[in-house]
Amino acid sequence: MQARLDFGILKEGDTWKAFGIAIVLFCVIGYSSLSLFGLTSSIYGVSDDINEAPDWVAPSMNREGIDDLYTAEDGTIQLSDLRGNVVILDFMAIDCANCHYVQKHIDQNIVEWENLEGQYPVVAISIATWYQVDTFEQINSTFGDPESERHMPWPIVNGGNDVILLGNGERGDIVEYYSAQSIPLALVIDHEGFAVAKENTGTPLDGWESFDNAIQAANNGEAEELRFGIQKADRSVTGVFIIGLFLGVLVYFSPCAFPVLPSYITYYLSLGVREEELREVGKLNGRIPGAFEVGGFAALGQLTFFTIVGIIIFGLSEVIPLSGILHQVAIAIAWLLLILGGLMLLGWTSHLLAGVQRILDQYQTRETDEVFTPRRNMYLWGIGYSAASVDCTAAAVFPFVAWLTVVGEGAFIAGLGGLILSVTMLMVMVTGLVGMGRQAMIGFLRKSTGIVKATGAWMMMFAGIGLLVYLTQPELVANLL
């Protein structure tokens, strides 16, 4: 193996020029995607009509000295019973990496919040939202067990489609009435029952400043100007279609996806650097696909991946234990990106895991192969993009799909259509925007093939490292923020 690795590449100036370029691209593209995610999530599920947060009653873990401080005799907790308190609501699921950062923030600050000297005490409650998959027992063993690494020393309740208390005596779905199709969702409810702060990510760019300030203001009874309404998800065909469009944006720019986005863009920029040469030697039939065509193939790859995972979740959920699987899949993809990036940098990727590589070679091609198939490559890139971000995006996509199955057939088609259209258009638009500047760079790219390839390798490694840190080191990320 060592004989096939060219460590001399690490001594070349172009390699480290590429390193610097990769850092700049990674930071700029990553920050931009997170900013867009934050902007979109801040307006989703918010109404200008300021009303009290929907009341609910849900079963708790009923742990002594924790949940039972707020439960009724039957072990349930009702939101309206907590009037006079500032209530932090944390909508979460087991297989939601971004949710873990919300919980880490709560864990780091809950004692301080409970000791605030304002007249309205602070209470945190986590609500299990992926109740179609995560059972009550799984939630309890993951978050309620004191021996668990993810133990929560604050009340936990299990959501459901019948926990919202409606004025006519009927019940409603908590995901629908709180627009919690995309998690994490953290809300601050003041002492009179009005929402005064909202976060849809565990890694807000302001480092939780606005959220924490709202808790402080609510504790002092000074948060009235911060109040906003919670928009119930619209069950109409048009409303569900719009929800699907919003969720598509959140899926595409999710915190788990942003480390992969720069490497995708870099791969596309390097696509076809040797177009004329490849065509002359007969390795390329036809033209190199345009930006919008490439984006379409990548989007098709994304949809293929989520279709497969959706079939597994809703068709084989009784056979395959899903709890924890998606998180492990994302970690495995992160390691794969890191390893492939390192081997690509050292010029050895074609020998990786010979048996597996022979299978991959049947589908994905390189410019050194007899026939180069860029469309197929971008389709496979779309699958890889979705696989790397599955830990975050699944927490938004699958609860949404499960909710759609309850809403009705027409809304189900409209919601999925909106989600598919949004993700597809974003992939096409991002690729198209990059493509507008690609032709202007083509001369530079042809003269700097080594730098381009090294930049792609570094970007792939950064994507792997970024995902690994994000998925496995929540304390470190929380401290950095």
Coordinates of C-alpha atoms in Angstrom, one line a residue:
M1 CA 0.0 0.0 0.0
Q2 CA 2.7 2.5 0.9
A3 CA 4.4 1.9 -2.4
R4 CA 1.3 3.2 -4.1
L5 CA 1.1 6.4 -2.1
D6 CA 2.9 9.4 -3.3
F7 CA 3.9 11.2 -0.1
G8 CA 6.1 13.5 -2.2
I9 CA 2.9 15.4 -3.0
L10 CA 2.9 16.8 0.5
K11 CA 6.2 18.6 -0.3
E12 CA 4.8 20.3 -3.4
G13 CA 3.8 24.0 -3.2
D14 CA 0.7 23.5 -5.2
T15 CA -0.6 21.0 -2.6
W16 CA -0.5 23.7 0.1
K17 CA -1.9 26.4 -2.2
A18 CA -4.8 24.0 -2.7
F19 CA -5.0 23.6 1.0
G20 CA -5.4 27.4 1.5
I21 CA -8.0 27.6 -1.3
A22 CA -10.0 24.7 0.1
I23 CA -10.1 26.4 3.6
V24 CA -11.4 29.6 2.1
L25 CA -14.0 27.9 -0.1
F26 CA -15.1 25.6 2.7
C27 CA -15.6 28.5 5.2
V28 CA -17.4 30.8 2.7
I29 CA -19.7 28.2 1.2
G30 CA -20.4 26.6 4.6
Y31 CA -21.2 29.9 6.3
S32 CA -23.4 31.0 3.4
S33 CA -25.4 27.8 3.6
L34 CA -25.9 28.0 7.3
S35 CA -27.0 31.6 7.0
L36 CA -29.6 30.7 4.5
F37 CA -30.7 27.8 6.7
G38 CA -31.1 30.2 9.6
L39 CA -33.1 32.8 7.6
T40 CA -35.5 30.2 6.3
S41 CA -36.0 28.4 9.6
S42 CA -36.6 31.6 11.4
I43 CA -39.8 32.4 9.3
Y44 CA -41.1 28.9 9.1
G45 CA -44.0 28.2 11.4
V46 CA -44.3 31.8 12.6
S47 CA -47.5 33.8 12.5
D48 CA -48.1 37.6 12.9
D49 CA -51.3 36.7 14.8
I50 CA -50.0 36.5 18.4
N51 CA -51.9 33.8 20.3
E52 CA -51.1 31.6 23.2
A53 CA -49.0 28.5 22.4
P54 CA -51.3 25.5 21.8
D55 CA -52.0 23.6 25.0
W56 CA -51.1 20.0 25.2
V57 CA -51.0 17.1 27.6
A58 CA -48.5 14.2 27.1
P59 CA -47.2 11.2 29.0
S60 CA -43.8 11.8 30.7
M61 CA -41.0 9.5 31.8
N62 CA -42.4 10.1 35.3
R63 CA -39.0 9.9 36.9
E64 CA -38.8 10.7 40.6
G65 CA -37.5 14.1 41.4
I66 CA -37.5 15.2 37.7
D67 CA -40.7 14.6 35.7
D68 CA -43.0 14.0 38.7
L69 CA -42.4 17.6 39.9
Y70 CA -44.7 18.7 37.2
T71 CA -46.9 15.7 36.4
A72 CA -50.5 14.9 37.2
E73 CA -51.5 11.7 39.0
D74 CA -51.5 9.8 35.7
G75 CA -47.9 10.8 34.9
T76 CA -48.8 13.3 32.2
I77 CA -47.6 16.9 31.9
Q78 CA -49.9 19.7 30.7
L79 CA -48.5 22.9 29.3
S80 CA -51.2 25.2 30.7
D81 CA -50.5 23.8 34.2
L82 CA -47.1 25.5 34.0
R83 CA -48.5 29.1 33.6
G84 CA -46.4 31.4 35.7
N85 CA -43.2 29.7 34.6
V86 CA -41.0 30.3 31.6
V87 CA -41.1 27.0 29.6
I88 CA -38.4 25.9 27.2
L89 CA -39.9 23.4 24.7
D90 CA -37.3 21.2 23.0
F91 CA -38.8 19.2 20.1
M92 CA -36.4 16.3 19.4
A93 CA -35.8 12.7 18.3
I94 CA -33.2 10.0 19.0
D95 CA -31.7 10.0 15.5
C96 CA -31.4 13.8 15.2
A97 CA -27.8 15.0 15.5
N98 CA -28.7 18.6 15.5
C99 CA -31.1 18.0 18.3
H100 CA -28.3 16.9 20.5
Y101 CA -26.7 20.3 20.3
V102 CA -30.0 21.9 21.6
Q103 CA -29.9 19.4 24.5
K104 CA -26.3 20.1 25.1
H105 CA -27.0 23.8 25.4
I106 CA -29.9 23.1 27.8
D107 CA -27.7 20.8 29.9
Q108 CA -25.0 23.4 30.1
N109 CA -27.3 26.2 31.2
I110 CA -30.3 24.6 33.0
V111 CA -28.9 25.1 36.5
E112 CA -28.1 28.8 35.7
W113 CA -31.6 29.3 34.3
E114 CA -33.2 27.7 37.3
N115 CA -31.3 30.0 39.6
L116 CA -32.3 33.2 37.8
E117 CA -33.7 35.7 40.3
G118 CA -36.7 36.9 38.2
Q119 CA -40.2 36.2 39.4
Y120 CA -41.0 33.6 36.7
P121 CA -39.0 30.3 37.2
V122 CA -37.6 28.5 34.1
V123 CA -38.6 25.0 33.3
A124 CA -37.2 22.9 30.3
I125 CA -39.2 20.1 28.7
S126 CA -38.1 17.9 25.9
I127 CA -40.7 16.5 23.5
A128 CA -40.1 13.3 21.6
T129 CA -41.4 14.2 18.1
W130 CA -40.5 11.3 15.9
Y131 CA -43.2 9.1 17.7
Q132 CA -43.9 7.1 14.5
V133 CA -40.5 5.4 14.9
D134 CA -39.1 6.1 18.4
T135 CA -41.0 4.1 20.9
F136 CA -41.7 5.3 24.5
E137 CA -39.3 2.7 25.8
Q138 CA -36.5 3.8 23.4
I139 CA -36.9 7.4 24.4
N140 CA -36.8 6.5 28.1
S141 CA -33.7 4.3 27.7
T142 CA -31.9 6.9 25.6
F143 CA -32.7 10.1 27.5
G144 CA -34.3 9.0 30.8
D145 CA -31.8 6.4 32.0
P146 CA -29.2 8.1 34.4
E147 CA -26.6 5.7 33.0
S148 CA -27.1 6.8 29.4
E149 CA -24.6 9.2 27.9
R150 CA -27.5 11.3 26.7
H151 CA -29.4 11.4 30.0
M152 CA -31.6 14.5 30.4
P153 CA -32.1 15.7 34.0
W154 CA -35.2 17.6 33.0
P155 CA -38.7 16.5 32.1
I156 CA -39.3 14.5 28.9
V157 CA -42.7 13.8 27.3
N158 CA -43.6 11.7 24.3
G159 CA -45.5 13.6 21.7
G160 CA -48.3 12.1 19.6
N161 CA -51.1 12.8 17.2
D162 CA -53.6 13.2 20.0
V163 CA -51.9 15.3 22.6
I164 CA -53.0 18.8 21.5
L165 CA -56.1 20.0 23.5
L166 CA -58.6 21.7 21.2
G167 CA -61.4 23.9 22.5
N168 CA -64.2 21.6 21.2
G169 CA -62.9 18.6 23.2
E170 CA -61.1 17.1 20.3
R171 CA -57.4 16.3 20.1
G172 CA -54.7 17.3 17.6
D173 CA -51.3 16.3 16.4
I174 CA -48.5 18.2 18.2
V175 CA -46.3 18.2 15.1
E176 CA -49.0 19.9 13.1
Y177 CA -50.0 22.5 15.7
Y178 CA -46.4 23.5 16.4
S179 CA -45.2 23.2 12.8
A180 CA -42.6 20.8 14.1
Q181 CA -42.1 19.0 10.8
S182 CA -38.5 20.1 10.9
I183 CA -36.5 19.4 14.1
P184 CA -34.8 20.5 16.2
L185 CA -37.3 23.1 17.2
A186 CA -36.7 25.0 20.5
L187 CA -39.2 27.5 21.8
V188 CA -39.4 29.8 24.8
I189 CA -42.9 30.2 26.2
D190 CA -43.3 33.1 28.7
H191 CA -45.3 33.0 31.9
E192 CA -48.6 33.8 30.1
G193 CA -48.2 31.1 27.5
F194 CA -46.9 33.1 24.5
A195 CA -43.9 32.2 22.4
V196 CA -41.0 34.7 22.7
A197 CA -38.1 32.9 21.0
K198 CA -37.5 30.2 18.4
E199 CA -34.5 28.2 17.1
N200 CA -34.5 25.5 14.4
T201 CA -30.9 24.5 14.8
G202 CA -28.5 23.4 17.6
T203 CA -25.8 25.6 16.1
P204 CA -27.2 29.1 15.7
L205 CA -24.7 31.6 14.2
D206 CA -25.2 34.0 17.1
G207 CA -24.1 31.4 19.6
W208 CA -27.6 31.2 21.2
E209 CA -27.4 34.9 22.3
S210 CA -30.9 35.9 21.2
F211 CA -32.4 32.7 22.5
D212 CA -30.7 33.1 25.9
N213 CA -31.5 36.8 26.1
A214 CA -35.2 35.9 25.6
I215 CA -35.1 33.5 28.5
Q216 CA -33.6 36.2 30.7
A217 CA -36.2 38.7 29.6
A218 CA -39.1 36.3 30.1
N219 CA -37.7 35.4 33.6
N220 CA -38.0 39.1 34.5
G221 CA -41.4 39.5 32.8
E222 CA -40.0 41.8 30.2
A223 CA -40.5 39.7 27.0
E224 CA -43.9 41.0 25.8
E225 CA -42.3 42.8 22.8
L226 CA -40.8 39.5 21.7
R227 CA -44.0 37.6 21.4
F228 CA -45.1 36.0 18.1
G229 CA -47.7 33.5 17.0
I230 CA -47.1 29.8 16.3
Q231 CA -48.5 28.9 12.8
K232 CA -50.4 25.7 12.7
A233 CA -49.4 23.7 9.6
D234 CA -51.9 24.2 6.8
R235 CA -53.6 20.9 5.8
S236 CA -54.8 22.2 2.5
V237 CA -53.2 21.0 -0.7
T238 CA -51.6 24.5 -1.3
G239 CA -50.5 24.8 2.4
V240 CA -48.9 21.4 2.4
F241 CA -47.2 22.1 -0.9
I242 CA -45.7 25.3 0.6
I243 CA -44.5 23.4 3.7
G244 CA -42.8 20.9 1.4
L245 CA -41.0 23.8 -0.4
F246 CA -39.8 25.2 3.0
L247 CA -38.6 21.9 4.2
G248 CA -36.7 21.3 0.9
V249 CA -34.6 24.4 1.7
L250 CA -34.0 23.2 5.2
V251 CA -33.0 19.8 4.0
Y252 CA -30.6 21.1 1.3
F253 CA -28.8 23.6 3.6
S254 CA -29.0 21.6 6.9
P255 CA -26.0 21.7 9.2
C256 CA -25.1 18.1 8.4
A257 CA -25.1 18.9 4.7
F258 CA -23.0 22.1 4.6
P259 CA -19.6 20.3 5.0
V260 CA -20.4 18.3 1.9
L261 CA -21.7 21.2 -0.2
P262 CA -18.3 22.8 -0.8
S263 CA -16.8 19.5 -2.0
Y264 CA -19.7 19.0 -4.3
I265 CA -19.2 22.5 -5.9
T266 CA -15.4 21.9 -6.1
Y267 CA -16.0 18.5 -7.9
Y268 CA -18.3 20.2 -10.4
L269 CA -15.8 23.0 -11.1
S270 CA -13.1 20.4 -11.9
L271 CA -15.5 18.5 -14.1
G272 CA -14.4 18.5 -17.7
V273 CA -11.1 20.3 -17.2
R274 CA -9.7 18.0 -19.9
E275 CA -12.9 18.0 -22.1
E276 CA -11.2 18.6 -25.5
E277 CA -8.4 16.1 -24.8
L278 CA -10.9 13.4 -23.6
R279 CA -13.0 13.9 -26.7
E280 CA -10.0 13.6 -29.0
V281 CA -8.9 10.3 -27.6
G282 CA -12.5 8.9 -27.7
K283 CA -13.1 8.8 -23.9
L284 CA -16.0 11.3 -24.0
N285 CA -19.0 10.9 -26.2
G286 CA -21.0 14.0 -26.9
R287 CA -20.6 17.2 -24.9
I288 CA -19.9 17.8 -21.2
P289 CA -23.3 18.4 -19.6
G290 CA -24.3 22.0 -18.8
A291 CA -24.7 23.3 -15.3
F292 CA -28.5 22.8 -15.1
E293 CA -28.3 19.3 -16.5
V294 CA -25.6 18.3 -14.0
G295 CA -27.7 19.7 -11.2
G296 CA -30.7 17.7 -12.4
F297 CA -28.7 14.5 -12.3
A298 CA -27.4 15.3 -8.8
A299 CA -30.9 16.1 -7.6
L300 CA -32.1 12.8 -9.0
G301 CA -29.4 11.1 -7.0
Q302 CA -30.7 12.8 -3.8
L303 CA -34.2 11.7 -4.5
T304 CA -33.1 8.2 -5.1
F305 CA -31.4 8.0 -1.8
F306 CA -34.3 9.3 0.2
T307 CA -36.7 7.1 -1.6
I308 CA -34.7 4.0 -0.6
V309 CA -34.4 5.2 3.0
G310 CA -38.1 6.0 3.1
I311 CA -39.0 2.5 1.9
I312 CA -36.7 1.1 4.6
I313 CA -38.2 3.2 7.3
F314 CA -41.9 2.8 6.5
G315 CA -41.7 -0.6 5.0
L316 CA -39.2 -2.4 7.2
S317 CA -39.5 -0.5 10.5
E318 CA -40.8 -3.6 12.2
V319 CA -37.8 -5.7 11.1
I320 CA -34.9 -3.2 11.2
P321 CA -34.3 -1.4 14.5
L322 CA -34.0 2.2 13.3
S323 CA -32.9 3.8 16.6
G324 CA -29.3 4.9 16.2
I325 CA -28.9 3.5 12.7
L326 CA -29.1 6.8 10.8
H327 CA -26.5 8.4 13.1
Q328 CA -24.1 5.5 12.5
V329 CA -24.6 5.7 8.8
A330 CA -23.7 9.4 8.8
I331 CA -20.6 8.7 10.9
A332 CA -19.6 6.0 8.4
I333 CA -20.0 8.3 5.5
A334 CA -17.9 11.0 7.3
W335 CA -15.1 8.5 7.7
L336 CA -15.4 7.4 4.1
L337 CA -15.1 11.0 2.9
L338 CA -12.1 11.6 5.0
I339 CA -10.3 8.4 3.9
L340 CA -11.2 8.9 0.2
G341 CA -10.0 12.5 0.3
G342 CA -6.7 11.5 1.8
L343 CA -6.1 8.8 -0.7
M344 CA -7.2 11.0 -3.5
L345 CA -4.6 13.6 -2.4
L346 CA -1.9 10.9 -2.4
G347 CA -3.0 9.5 -5.8
W348 CA -4.1 6.1 -4.6
T349 CA -7.9 6.2 -4.8
S350 CA -8.1 3.7 -7.6
H351 CA -6.8 0.9 -5.3
L352 CA -9.0 1.5 -2.3
L353 CA -10.6 -1.8 -1.1
A354 CA -10.0 -3.6 -4.4
G355 CA -13.2 -5.6 -4.2
V356 CA -15.5 -2.7 -3.4
Q357 CA -13.7 -0.4 -5.8
R358 CA -14.3 -2.9 -8.7
I359 CA -18.0 -2.6 -8.0
L360 CA -17.9 1.2 -7.9
D361 CA -15.9 1.3 -11.1
Q362 CA -18.8 -0.3 -12.9
Y363 CA -20.9 2.8 -12.2
Q364 CA -18.6 5.8 -11.6
T365 CA -15.9 6.7 -14.1
R366 CA -12.9 9.0 -14.1
E367 CA -11.1 10.9 -16.8
T368 CA -8.5 8.2 -17.0
D369 CA -11.0 5.5 -17.9
E370 CA -11.8 4.4 -21.4
V371 CA -15.2 6.1 -21.3
F372 CA -15.9 9.1 -19.1
T373 CA -19.6 9.5 -17.9
P374 CA -20.0 12.8 -16.1
R375 CA -23.8 12.5 -15.9
R376 CA -23.6 9.2 -14.1
N377 CA -20.9 10.6 -11.8
M378 CA -23.1 13.6 -10.8
Y379 CA -26.0 11.3 -10.1
L380 CA -23.8 9.2 -7.8
W381 CA -22.6 12.5 -6.2
G382 CA -26.2 13.4 -5.4
I383 CA -26.6 10.0 -3.6
G384 CA -23.4 10.7 -1.6
Y385 CA -24.5 14.2 -0.7
S386 CA -27.8 12.9 0.8
A387 CA -26.1 10.0 2.5
A388 CA -23.6 12.3 4.3
S389 CA -26.4 14.6 5.6
V390 CA -28.9 11.9 6.5
D391 CA -28.5 12.4 10.3
C392 CA -30.0 15.9 10.1
T393 CA -32.3 15.6 7.0
A394 CA -34.0 12.4 8.1
A395 CA -35.3 14.2 11.2
A396 CA -37.1 16.7 8.9
V397 CA -38.1 14.5 6.0
F398 CA -39.5 11.4 7.7
P399 CA -41.7 13.1 10.3
F400 CA -43.1 15.2 7.5
V401 CA -43.8 12.2 5.4
A402 CA -45.4 10.4 8.3
W403 CA -47.6 13.4 9.0
L404 CA -48.6 13.6 5.4
T405 CA -49.9 10.0 5.5
V406 CA -52.4 11.2 8.2
V407 CA -53.4 14.3 6.4
G408 CA -54.8 12.6 3.2
E409 CA -53.9 11.4 -0.2
G410 CA -54.1 14.8 -2.0
A411 CA -52.0 16.6 0.6
F412 CA -49.5 13.7 0.6
I413 CA -48.9 14.1 -3.1
A414 CA -48.7 17.9 -2.8
G415 CA -46.3 17.8 0.2
L416 CA -44.0 15.4 -1.4
G417 CA -44.2 17.3 -4.7
G418 CA -43.2 20.5 -2.9
L419 CA -40.3 18.8 -1.1
I420 CA -39.0 17.2 -4.3
L421 CA -39.4 20.3 -6.4
S422 CA -37.6 22.5 -3.8
V423 CA -34.6 20.1 -3.4
T424 CA -34.4 19.6 -7.1
M425 CA -34.5 23.3 -7.9
L426 CA -32.0 24.2 -5.3
M427 CA -29.5 21.6 -6.5
V428 CA -30.0 22.8 -10.1
M429 CA -29.8 26.5 -9.1
V430 CA -26.7 26.1 -7.0
T431 CA -25.0 24.2 -9.8
G432 CA -26.2 26.7 -12.4
L433 CA -24.8 29.6 -10.4
V434 CA -21.5 27.9 -10.1
G435 CA -21.6 27.1 -13.8
M436 CA -22.0 30.8 -14.7
G437 CA -18.5 31.5 -13.5
R438 CA -17.1 28.1 -14.6
Q439 CA -16.5 29.1 -18.2
A440 CA -14.6 32.2 -17.1
M441 CA -12.4 29.9 -15.0
I442 CA -11.9 27.2 -17.6
G443 CA -8.5 28.6 -18.8
F444 CA -7.2 28.7 -15.2
L445 CA -8.5 25.3 -14.5
R446 CA -6.8 23.7 -17.5
K447 CA -3.5 25.3 -16.5
S448 CA -3.9 24.4 -12.8
T449 CA -5.2 20.8 -13.0
G450 CA -2.9 19.7 -10.1
I451 CA -4.2 22.5 -7.8
V452 CA -7.8 21.8 -8.8
K453 CA -7.6 18.1 -8.0
A454 CA -5.7 18.7 -4.7
T455 CA -8.4 21.3 -3.7
G456 CA -11.1 18.7 -4.4
A457 CA -9.2 16.2 -2.2
W458 CA -8.8 18.7 0.6
M459 CA -12.4 19.7 0.4
M460 CA -13.5 16.0 0.6
M461 CA -11.3 15.6 3.7
F462 CA -12.7 18.8 5.3
A463 CA -16.2 17.5 4.7
G464 CA -15.3 14.2 6.5
I465 CA -13.6 16.0 9.4
G466 CA -16.5 18.5 9.7
L467 CA -19.1 15.8 9.8
L468 CA -17.1 13.7 12.3
V469 CA -16.7 16.6 14.6
Y470 CA -20.3 17.7 14.3
L471 CA -21.7 14.2 14.8
T472 CA -19.4 12.9 17.6
Q473 CA -18.1 16.0 19.5
P474 CA -21.2 18.0 20.5
E475 CA -19.5 19.4 23.6
L476 CA -16.6 20.8 21.5
V477 CA -18.9 22.3 18.9
A478 CA -21.1 23.8 21.7
N479 CA -18.1 25.4 23.3
L480 CA -16.8 26.8 20.0
L481 CA -20.2 28.5 19.5

